[in-house]
């Protein structure tokens, strides 16, 4: 794939470039890729050597793999293979003038189609007068993610460009992860809220059913109370009539005694 893993060198890494991002960064990636594209082998070799001597440019614990390509077709083949494996390119250094169907701006555009977060730097030997030409071809949504360098450039200049670009890519990745975590939290809260609403509705229906059953039981109880009251009233009436009968019988008996005596 044209890539060679590089061992991190903490002594040659400026703390201000990587440390700030690393303090808050929790990466899903454990390996990221750098891509250099130039059709001139000497320039390609120099760029690779400068980047390799720049030391560790990614946060600690993240491996960087450097790839090189001599044209647009080879560069896109490497990129598709990287993204097809589930990994990402965080920085691409591309010469403006390249053989093949696409120039350097076309290569960057194709790379942005694969990964809009990628940071790209173009190289040109034509001087600053090509800045407006290059900028005019960069899509507006990617203006914050591109830069250009004029050949020849110093080793320190390229090293700093790579560090800044990789640092910015990881900062953007950190924001992506935070946004994804926030979205996941919102989705979880939404699911919990839906579950709570479902449980409340089920509980409300259960309580309504219980209230309905209790109301029916209360109605039956009231009917039983009314029936019992009617029975008690009837029994009381019967007891009253029985008492009156007994009283009348007693009175008649008492009256019969004197009458019998008189009669005899």
mmCIF file of C-alpha atoms in Angstrom:
data_model
loop_
_atom_site.group_PDB
_atom_site.id
_atom_site.type_symbol
_atom_site.label_atom_id
_atom_site.label_comp_id
_atom_site.label_asym_id
_atom_site.label_seq_id
_atom_site.Cartn_x
_atom_site.Cartn_y
_atom_site.Cartn_z
ATOM 1 C CA UNK A 1 0.000 0.000 0.000
ATOM 2 C CA UNK A 2 3.107 2.184 -0.140
ATOM 3 C CA UNK A 3 3.055 2.838 3.603
ATOM 4 C CA UNK A 4 5.743 2.419 6.216
ATOM 5 C CA UNK A 5 4.940 2.580 9.952
ATOM 6 C CA UNK A 6 7.128 4.966 11.920
ATOM 7 C CA UNK A 7 8.143 4.633 15.563
ATOM 8 C CA UNK A 8 7.196 7.609 17.731
ATOM 9 C CA UNK A 9 10.051 9.807 18.932
ATOM 10 C CA UNK A 10 8.839 11.816 21.959
ATOM 11 C CA UNK A 11 12.096 13.781 22.277
ATOM 12 C CA UNK A 12 11.677 15.414 18.892
ATOM 13 C CA UNK A 13 7.984 16.257 19.347
ATOM 14 C CA UNK A 14 7.049 19.808 20.442
ATOM 15 C CA UNK A 15 4.702 19.511 23.436
ATOM 16 C CA UNK A 16 2.668 22.541 22.314
ATOM 17 C CA UNK A 17 1.673 20.888 19.030
ATOM 18 C CA UNK A 18 0.434 17.512 20.250
ATOM 19 C CA UNK A 19 -0.108 17.744 23.995
ATOM 20 C CA UNK A 20 -3.101 20.077 23.913
ATOM 21 C CA UNK A 21 -5.102 17.722 21.715
ATOM 22 C CA UNK A 22 -3.919 14.606 23.539
ATOM 23 C CA UNK A 23 -5.072 15.904 26.937
ATOM 24 C CA UNK A 24 -8.737 15.627 25.935
ATOM 25 C CA UNK A 25 -8.560 13.148 23.067
ATOM 26 C CA UNK A 26 -10.121 9.723 23.297
ATOM 27 C CA UNK A 27 -9.593 8.152 19.894
ATOM 28 C CA UNK A 28 -11.446 5.373 18.199
ATOM 29 C CA UNK A 29 -8.429 5.161 15.857
ATOM 30 C CA UNK A 30 -5.212 3.533 16.939
ATOM 31 C CA UNK A 31 -3.562 4.139 13.554
ATOM 32 C CA UNK A 32 -3.830 6.993 11.048
ATOM 33 C CA UNK A 33 -2.214 7.615 7.686
ATOM 34 C CA UNK A 34 -0.236 10.370 5.970
ATOM 35 C CA UNK A 35 -0.046 10.597 2.175
ATOM 36 C CA UNK A 36 2.556 12.364 -0.013
ATOM 37 C CA UNK A 37 1.910 12.693 -3.757
ATOM 38 C CA UNK A 38 4.539 14.012 -6.212
ATOM 39 C CA UNK A 39 5.632 12.871 -9.644
ATOM 40 C CA UNK A 40 9.301 13.786 -9.068
ATOM 41 C CA UNK A 41 11.114 11.010 -7.156
ATOM 42 C CA UNK A 42 13.726 13.355 -5.568
ATOM 43 C CA UNK A 43 11.009 15.663 -4.209
ATOM 44 C CA UNK A 44 9.001 12.677 -3.024
ATOM 45 C CA UNK A 45 12.019 11.269 -1.182
ATOM 46 C CA UNK A 46 12.806 14.634 0.421
ATOM 47 C CA UNK A 47 9.215 15.083 1.627
ATOM 48 C CA UNK A 48 9.147 11.586 3.108
ATOM 49 C CA UNK A 49 12.488 12.149 4.855
ATOM 50 C CA UNK A 50 11.372 15.516 6.287
ATOM 51 C CA UNK A 51 8.136 14.026 7.620
ATOM 52 C CA UNK A 52 9.894 11.005 9.103
ATOM 53 C CA UNK A 53 12.431 13.243 10.872
ATOM 54 C CA UNK A 54 9.594 15.382 12.265
ATOM 55 C CA UNK A 55 9.035 12.720 14.932
ATOM 56 C CA UNK A 56 5.701 11.926 16.535
ATOM 57 C CA UNK A 57 2.940 14.092 15.068
ATOM 58 C CA UNK A 58 -0.094 12.187 16.393
ATOM 59 C CA UNK A 59 -1.233 11.834 20.020
ATOM 60 C CA UNK A 60 0.609 9.303 22.121
ATOM 61 C CA UNK A 61 -0.534 5.761 21.483
ATOM 62 C CA UNK A 62 -1.654 6.468 17.912
ATOM 63 C CA UNK A 63 0.531 5.001 15.158
ATOM 64 C CA UNK A 64 1.112 6.989 11.966
ATOM 65 C CA UNK A 65 1.794 5.320 8.613
ATOM 66 C CA UNK A 66 3.400 7.298 5.792
ATOM 67 C CA UNK A 67 2.434 6.534 2.176
ATOM 68 C CA UNK A 68 3.797 7.912 -1.098
ATOM 69 C CA UNK A 69 2.367 8.031 -4.616
ATOM 70 C CA UNK A 70 3.712 9.386 -7.949
ATOM 71 C CA UNK A 71 0.381 10.286 -9.517
ATOM 72 C CA UNK A 72 -3.313 10.840 -8.954
ATOM 73 C CA UNK A 73 -4.348 7.300 -9.903
ATOM 74 C CA UNK A 74 -1.904 5.664 -7.504
ATOM 75 C CA UNK A 75 -2.828 8.122 -4.749
ATOM 76 C CA UNK A 76 -6.547 7.361 -5.017
ATOM 77 C CA UNK A 77 -5.903 3.613 -5.097
ATOM 78 C CA UNK A 78 -3.957 3.912 -1.836
ATOM 79 C CA UNK A 79 -6.680 6.087 -0.308
ATOM 80 C CA UNK A 80 -9.486 3.706 -1.252
ATOM 81 C CA UNK A 81 -7.551 0.780 0.186
ATOM 82 C CA UNK A 82 -7.018 2.663 3.468
ATOM 83 C CA UNK A 83 -10.646 3.702 3.821
ATOM 84 C CA UNK A 84 -11.784 0.259 2.717
ATOM 85 C CA UNK A 85 -9.921 -1.201 5.692
ATOM 86 C CA UNK A 86 -11.807 1.100 8.068
ATOM 87 C CA UNK A 87 -8.866 3.464 8.713
ATOM 88 C CA UNK A 88 -8.412 7.123 7.762
ATOM 89 C CA UNK A 89 -5.970 9.574 6.211
ATOM 90 C CA UNK A 90 -5.542 12.645 8.384
ATOM 91 C CA UNK A 91 -3.079 14.591 6.181
ATOM 92 C CA UNK A 92 -2.172 14.668 2.480
ATOM 93 C CA UNK A 93 0.711 16.600 0.883
ATOM 94 C CA UNK A 94 -0.002 16.827 -2.855
ATOM 95 C CA UNK A 95 1.891 18.447 -5.730
ATOM 96 C CA UNK A 96 -0.328 20.740 -7.827
ATOM 97 C CA UNK A 97 0.936 19.478 -11.190
ATOM 98 C CA UNK A 98 0.567 15.715 -11.558
ATOM 99 C CA UNK A 99 0.434 13.301 -14.490
ATOM 100 C CA UNK A 100 -2.848 11.579 -15.184
ATOM 101 C CA UNK A 101 -6.462 12.700 -15.324
ATOM 102 C CA UNK A 102 -6.363 14.822 -12.143
ATOM 103 C CA UNK A 103 -3.975 17.445 -10.867
ATOM 104 C CA UNK A 104 -3.245 17.985 -7.188
ATOM 105 C CA UNK A 105 -6.451 19.949 -6.569
ATOM 106 C CA UNK A 106 -8.442 17.158 -8.192
ATOM 107 C CA UNK A 107 -6.719 14.607 -5.972
ATOM 108 C CA UNK A 108 -7.588 16.624 -2.855
ATOM 109 C CA UNK A 109 -11.185 16.958 -4.027
ATOM 110 C CA UNK A 110 -11.429 13.193 -4.523
ATOM 111 C CA UNK A 111 -9.862 12.618 -1.095
ATOM 112 C CA UNK A 112 -12.373 15.003 0.499
ATOM 113 C CA UNK A 113 -15.135 12.994 -1.140
ATOM 114 C CA UNK A 114 -13.824 9.982 0.802
ATOM 115 C CA UNK A 115 -13.258 11.917 4.037
ATOM 116 C CA UNK A 116 -14.347 15.576 4.402
ATOM 117 C CA UNK A 117 -12.264 15.935 7.586
ATOM 118 C CA UNK A 118 -8.927 15.349 5.806
ATOM 119 C CA UNK A 119 -6.387 18.208 5.885
ATOM 120 C CA UNK A 120 -4.514 18.810 2.642
ATOM 121 C CA UNK A 121 -1.487 20.880 1.650
ATOM 122 C CA UNK A 122 -0.561 21.509 -1.970
ATOM 123 C CA UNK A 123 2.990 22.005 -3.222
ATOM 124 C CA UNK A 124 3.879 24.296 -6.091
ATOM 125 C CA UNK A 125 7.037 25.677 -7.616
ATOM 126 C CA UNK A 126 5.243 28.559 -9.340
ATOM 127 C CA UNK A 127 5.275 30.911 -6.348
ATOM 128 C CA UNK A 128 2.553 32.849 -4.568
ATOM 129 C CA UNK A 129 0.881 33.947 -7.793
ATOM 130 C CA UNK A 130 -0.869 30.579 -7.996
ATOM 131 C CA UNK A 131 -2.548 31.057 -4.613
ATOM 132 C CA UNK A 132 -5.696 32.618 -6.069
ATOM 133 C CA UNK A 133 -5.851 29.950 -8.769
ATOM 134 C CA UNK A 134 -5.606 27.168 -6.199
ATOM 135 C CA UNK A 135 -8.043 28.812 -3.761
ATOM 136 C CA UNK A 136 -10.586 29.320 -6.544
ATOM 137 C CA UNK A 137 -10.706 25.564 -7.119
ATOM 138 C CA UNK A 138 -10.994 24.563 -3.474
ATOM 139 C CA UNK A 139 -14.635 23.951 -2.461
ATOM 140 C CA UNK A 140 -15.812 26.559 0.020
ATOM 141 C CA UNK A 141 -16.654 23.965 2.677
ATOM 142 C CA UNK A 142 -12.988 22.820 2.640
ATOM 143 C CA UNK A 143 -11.247 26.203 2.711
ATOM 144 C CA UNK A 144 -10.373 25.743 6.386
ATOM 145 C CA UNK A 145 -8.706 22.395 5.663
ATOM 146 C CA UNK A 146 -6.148 23.224 2.988
ATOM 147 C CA UNK A 147 -2.834 25.037 2.732
ATOM 148 C CA UNK A 148 -0.065 25.406 0.177
ATOM 149 C CA UNK A 149 3.721 25.466 0.196
ATOM 150 C CA UNK A 150 6.148 26.868 -2.351
ATOM 151 C CA UNK A 151 9.062 24.696 -3.454
ATOM 152 C CA UNK A 152 11.764 24.536 -2.254
ATOM 153 C CA UNK A 153 10.786 24.542 1.421
ATOM 154 C CA UNK A 154 12.662 23.971 4.642
ATOM 155 C CA UNK A 155 12.476 20.786 6.688
ATOM 156 C CA UNK A 156 11.231 22.650 9.760
ATOM 157 C CA UNK A 157 8.501 24.361 7.710
ATOM 158 C CA UNK A 158 7.131 21.069 6.415
ATOM 159 C CA UNK A 159 7.361 19.465 9.851
ATOM 160 C CA UNK A 160 5.345 22.297 11.396
ATOM 161 C CA UNK A 161 2.724 22.133 8.631
ATOM 162 C CA UNK A 162 2.279 18.418 9.222
ATOM 163 C CA UNK A 163 2.052 18.851 13.001
ATOM 164 C CA UNK A 164 -0.531 21.622 12.744
ATOM 165 C CA UNK A 165 -2.619 19.724 10.195
ATOM 166 C CA UNK A 166 -2.576 16.462 12.158
ATOM 167 C CA UNK A 167 -3.315 18.301 15.399
ATOM 168 C CA UNK A 168 -6.285 20.044 13.756
ATOM 169 C CA UNK A 169 -7.521 16.721 12.346
ATOM 170 C CA UNK A 170 -7.452 15.076 15.761
ATOM 171 C CA UNK A 171 -9.194 18.087 17.315
ATOM 172 C CA UNK A 172 -11.908 17.777 14.677
ATOM 173 C CA UNK A 173 -12.090 14.025 15.331
ATOM 174 C CA UNK A 174 -12.440 14.695 19.049
ATOM 175 C CA UNK A 175 -15.358 17.043 18.314
ATOM 176 C CA UNK A 176 -16.910 14.385 16.076
ATOM 177 C CA UNK A 177 -16.688 11.818 18.865
ATOM 178 C CA UNK A 178 -18.159 14.229 21.391
ATOM 179 C CA UNK A 179 -21.009 15.058 19.033
ATOM 180 C CA UNK A 180 -21.615 11.348 18.437
ATOM 181 C CA UNK A 181 -21.603 10.702 22.184
ATOM 182 C CA UNK A 182 -24.022 13.579 22.739
ATOM 183 C CA UNK A 183 -26.291 12.240 20.001
ATOM 184 C CA UNK A 184 -26.125 8.747 21.477
ATOM 185 C CA UNK A 185 -26.996 10.167 24.896
ATOM 186 C CA UNK A 186 -29.944 12.045 23.424
ATOM 187 C CA UNK A 187 -31.126 8.892 21.678
ATOM 188 C CA UNK A 188 -30.836 6.927 24.909
ATOM 189 C CA UNK A 189 -32.719 9.610 26.817
ATOM 190 C CA UNK A 190 -35.372 9.615 24.105
ATOM 191 C CA UNK A 191 -35.700 5.822 24.324
ATOM 192 C CA UNK A 192 -35.895 5.983 28.137
ATOM 193 C CA UNK A 193 -38.497 8.735 27.895
ATOM 194 C CA UNK A 194 -40.530 6.678 25.421
ATOM 195 C CA UNK A 195 -40.308 3.657 27.717
ATOM 196 C CA UNK A 196 -41.403 5.752 30.691
ATOM 197 C CA UNK A 197 -44.315 7.196 28.740
ATOM 198 C CA UNK A 198 -45.346 3.674 27.681
ATOM 199 C CA UNK A 199 -45.148 2.449 31.275
ATOM 200 C CA UNK A 200 -47.146 5.466 32.493
ATOM 201 C CA UNK A 201 -49.805 4.841 29.859
ATOM 202 C CA UNK A 202 -49.954 1.142 30.780
ATOM 203 C CA UNK A 203 -50.135 2.018 34.476
ATOM 204 C CA UNK A 204 -52.832 4.599 33.811
ATOM 205 C CA UNK A 205 -54.879 2.072 31.847
ATOM 206 C CA UNK A 206 -54.391 -0.504 34.627
ATOM 207 C CA UNK A 207 -55.476 2.005 37.278
ATOM 208 C CA UNK A 208 -58.503 2.993 35.184
ATOM 209 C CA UNK A 209 -59.447 -0.680 34.851
ATOM 210 C CA UNK A 210 -58.987 -1.190 38.573
ATOM 211 C CA UNK A 211 -61.106 1.892 39.302
ATOM 212 C CA UNK A 212 -63.781 0.560 36.996
ATOM 213 C CA UNK A 213 -63.745 -2.829 38.725
ATOM 214 C CA UNK A 214 -63.801 -1.157 42.147
ATOM 215 C CA UNK A 215 -66.751 1.002 41.112
ATOM 216 C CA UNK A 216 -68.635 -2.134 40.030
ATOM 217 C CA UNK A 217 -67.837 -3.793 43.345
ATOM 218 C CA UNK A 218 -68.984 -0.693 45.224
ATOM 219 C CA UNK A 219 -72.258 -0.716 43.299
ATOM 220 C CA UNK A 220 -72.794 -4.393 44.157
ATOM 221 C CA UNK A 221 -71.987 -3.665 47.795
ATOM 222 C CA UNK A 222 -74.474 -0.801 47.855
ATOM 223 C CA UNK A 223 -77.144 -3.078 46.377
ATOM 224 C CA UNK A 224 -76.402 -5.666 49.060
ATOM 225 C CA UNK A 225 -76.608 -2.977 51.762
ATOM 226 C CA UNK A 226 -79.958 -1.790 50.423
ATOM 227 C CA UNK A 227 -81.262 -5.379 50.269
ATOM 228 C CA UNK A 228 -80.059 -5.986 53.832
ATOM 229 C CA UNK A 229 -81.745 -2.795 54.988
ATOM 230 C CA UNK A 230 -85.002 -3.953 53.358
ATOM 231 C CA UNK A 231 -84.756 -7.351 55.097
ATOM 232 C CA UNK A 232 -84.034 -5.682 58.424
ATOM 233 C CA UNK A 233 -87.036 -3.375 57.958
ATOM 234 C CA UNK A 234 -89.275 -6.356 57.102
ATOM 235 C CA UNK A 235 -88.056 -8.315 60.111
ATOM 236 C CA UNK A 236 -88.590 -5.313 62.363
ATOM 237 C CA UNK A 237 -92.140 -4.933 61.051
ATOM 238 C CA UNK A 238 -92.830 -8.621 61.646
ATOM 239 C CA UNK A 239 -91.454 -8.377 65.168
ATOM 240 C CA UNK A 240 -93.721 -5.374 65.816
ATOM 241 C CA UNK A 241 -96.779 -7.270 64.555
ATOM 242 C CA UNK A 242 -95.838 -10.296 66.669
ATOM 243 C CA UNK A 243 -95.506 -8.094 69.753
ATOM 244 C CA UNK A 244 -98.908 -6.520 69.086
ATOM 245 C CA UNK A 245 -100.430 -10.000 68.685
ATOM 246 C CA UNK A 246 -98.934 -11.151 71.948
ATOM 247 C CA UNK A 247 -100.146 -8.008 73.646
ATOM 248 C CA UNK A 248 -103.675 -8.466 72.272
ATOM 249 C CA UNK A 249 -103.686 -12.101 73.358
ATOM 250 C CA UNK A 250 -102.626 -11.077 76.855
ATOM 251 C CA UNK A 251 -105.300 -8.411 77.080
ATOM 252 C CA UNK A 252 -107.944 -10.842 75.846
ATOM 253 C CA UNK A 253 -106.837 -13.373 78.433
ATOM 254 C CA UNK A 254 -107.034 -10.860 81.186
ATOM 255 C CA UNK A 255 -110.500 -9.803 80.044
ATOM 256 C CA UNK A 256 -111.705 -13.395 79.748
ATOM 257 C CA UNK A 257 -110.912 -14.184 83.380
ATOM 258 C CA UNK A 258 -113.406 -11.701 84.926
ATOM 259 C CA UNK A 259 -116.012 -12.443 82.314
ATOM 260 C CA UNK A 260 -115.724 -16.164 83.010
ATOM 261 C CA UNK A 261 -116.008 -15.605 86.696
ATOM 262 C CA UNK A 262 -119.130 -13.461 86.286
ATOM 263 C CA UNK A 263 -120.595 -15.952 83.893
ATOM 264 C CA UNK A 264 -120.059 -18.874 86.268
#
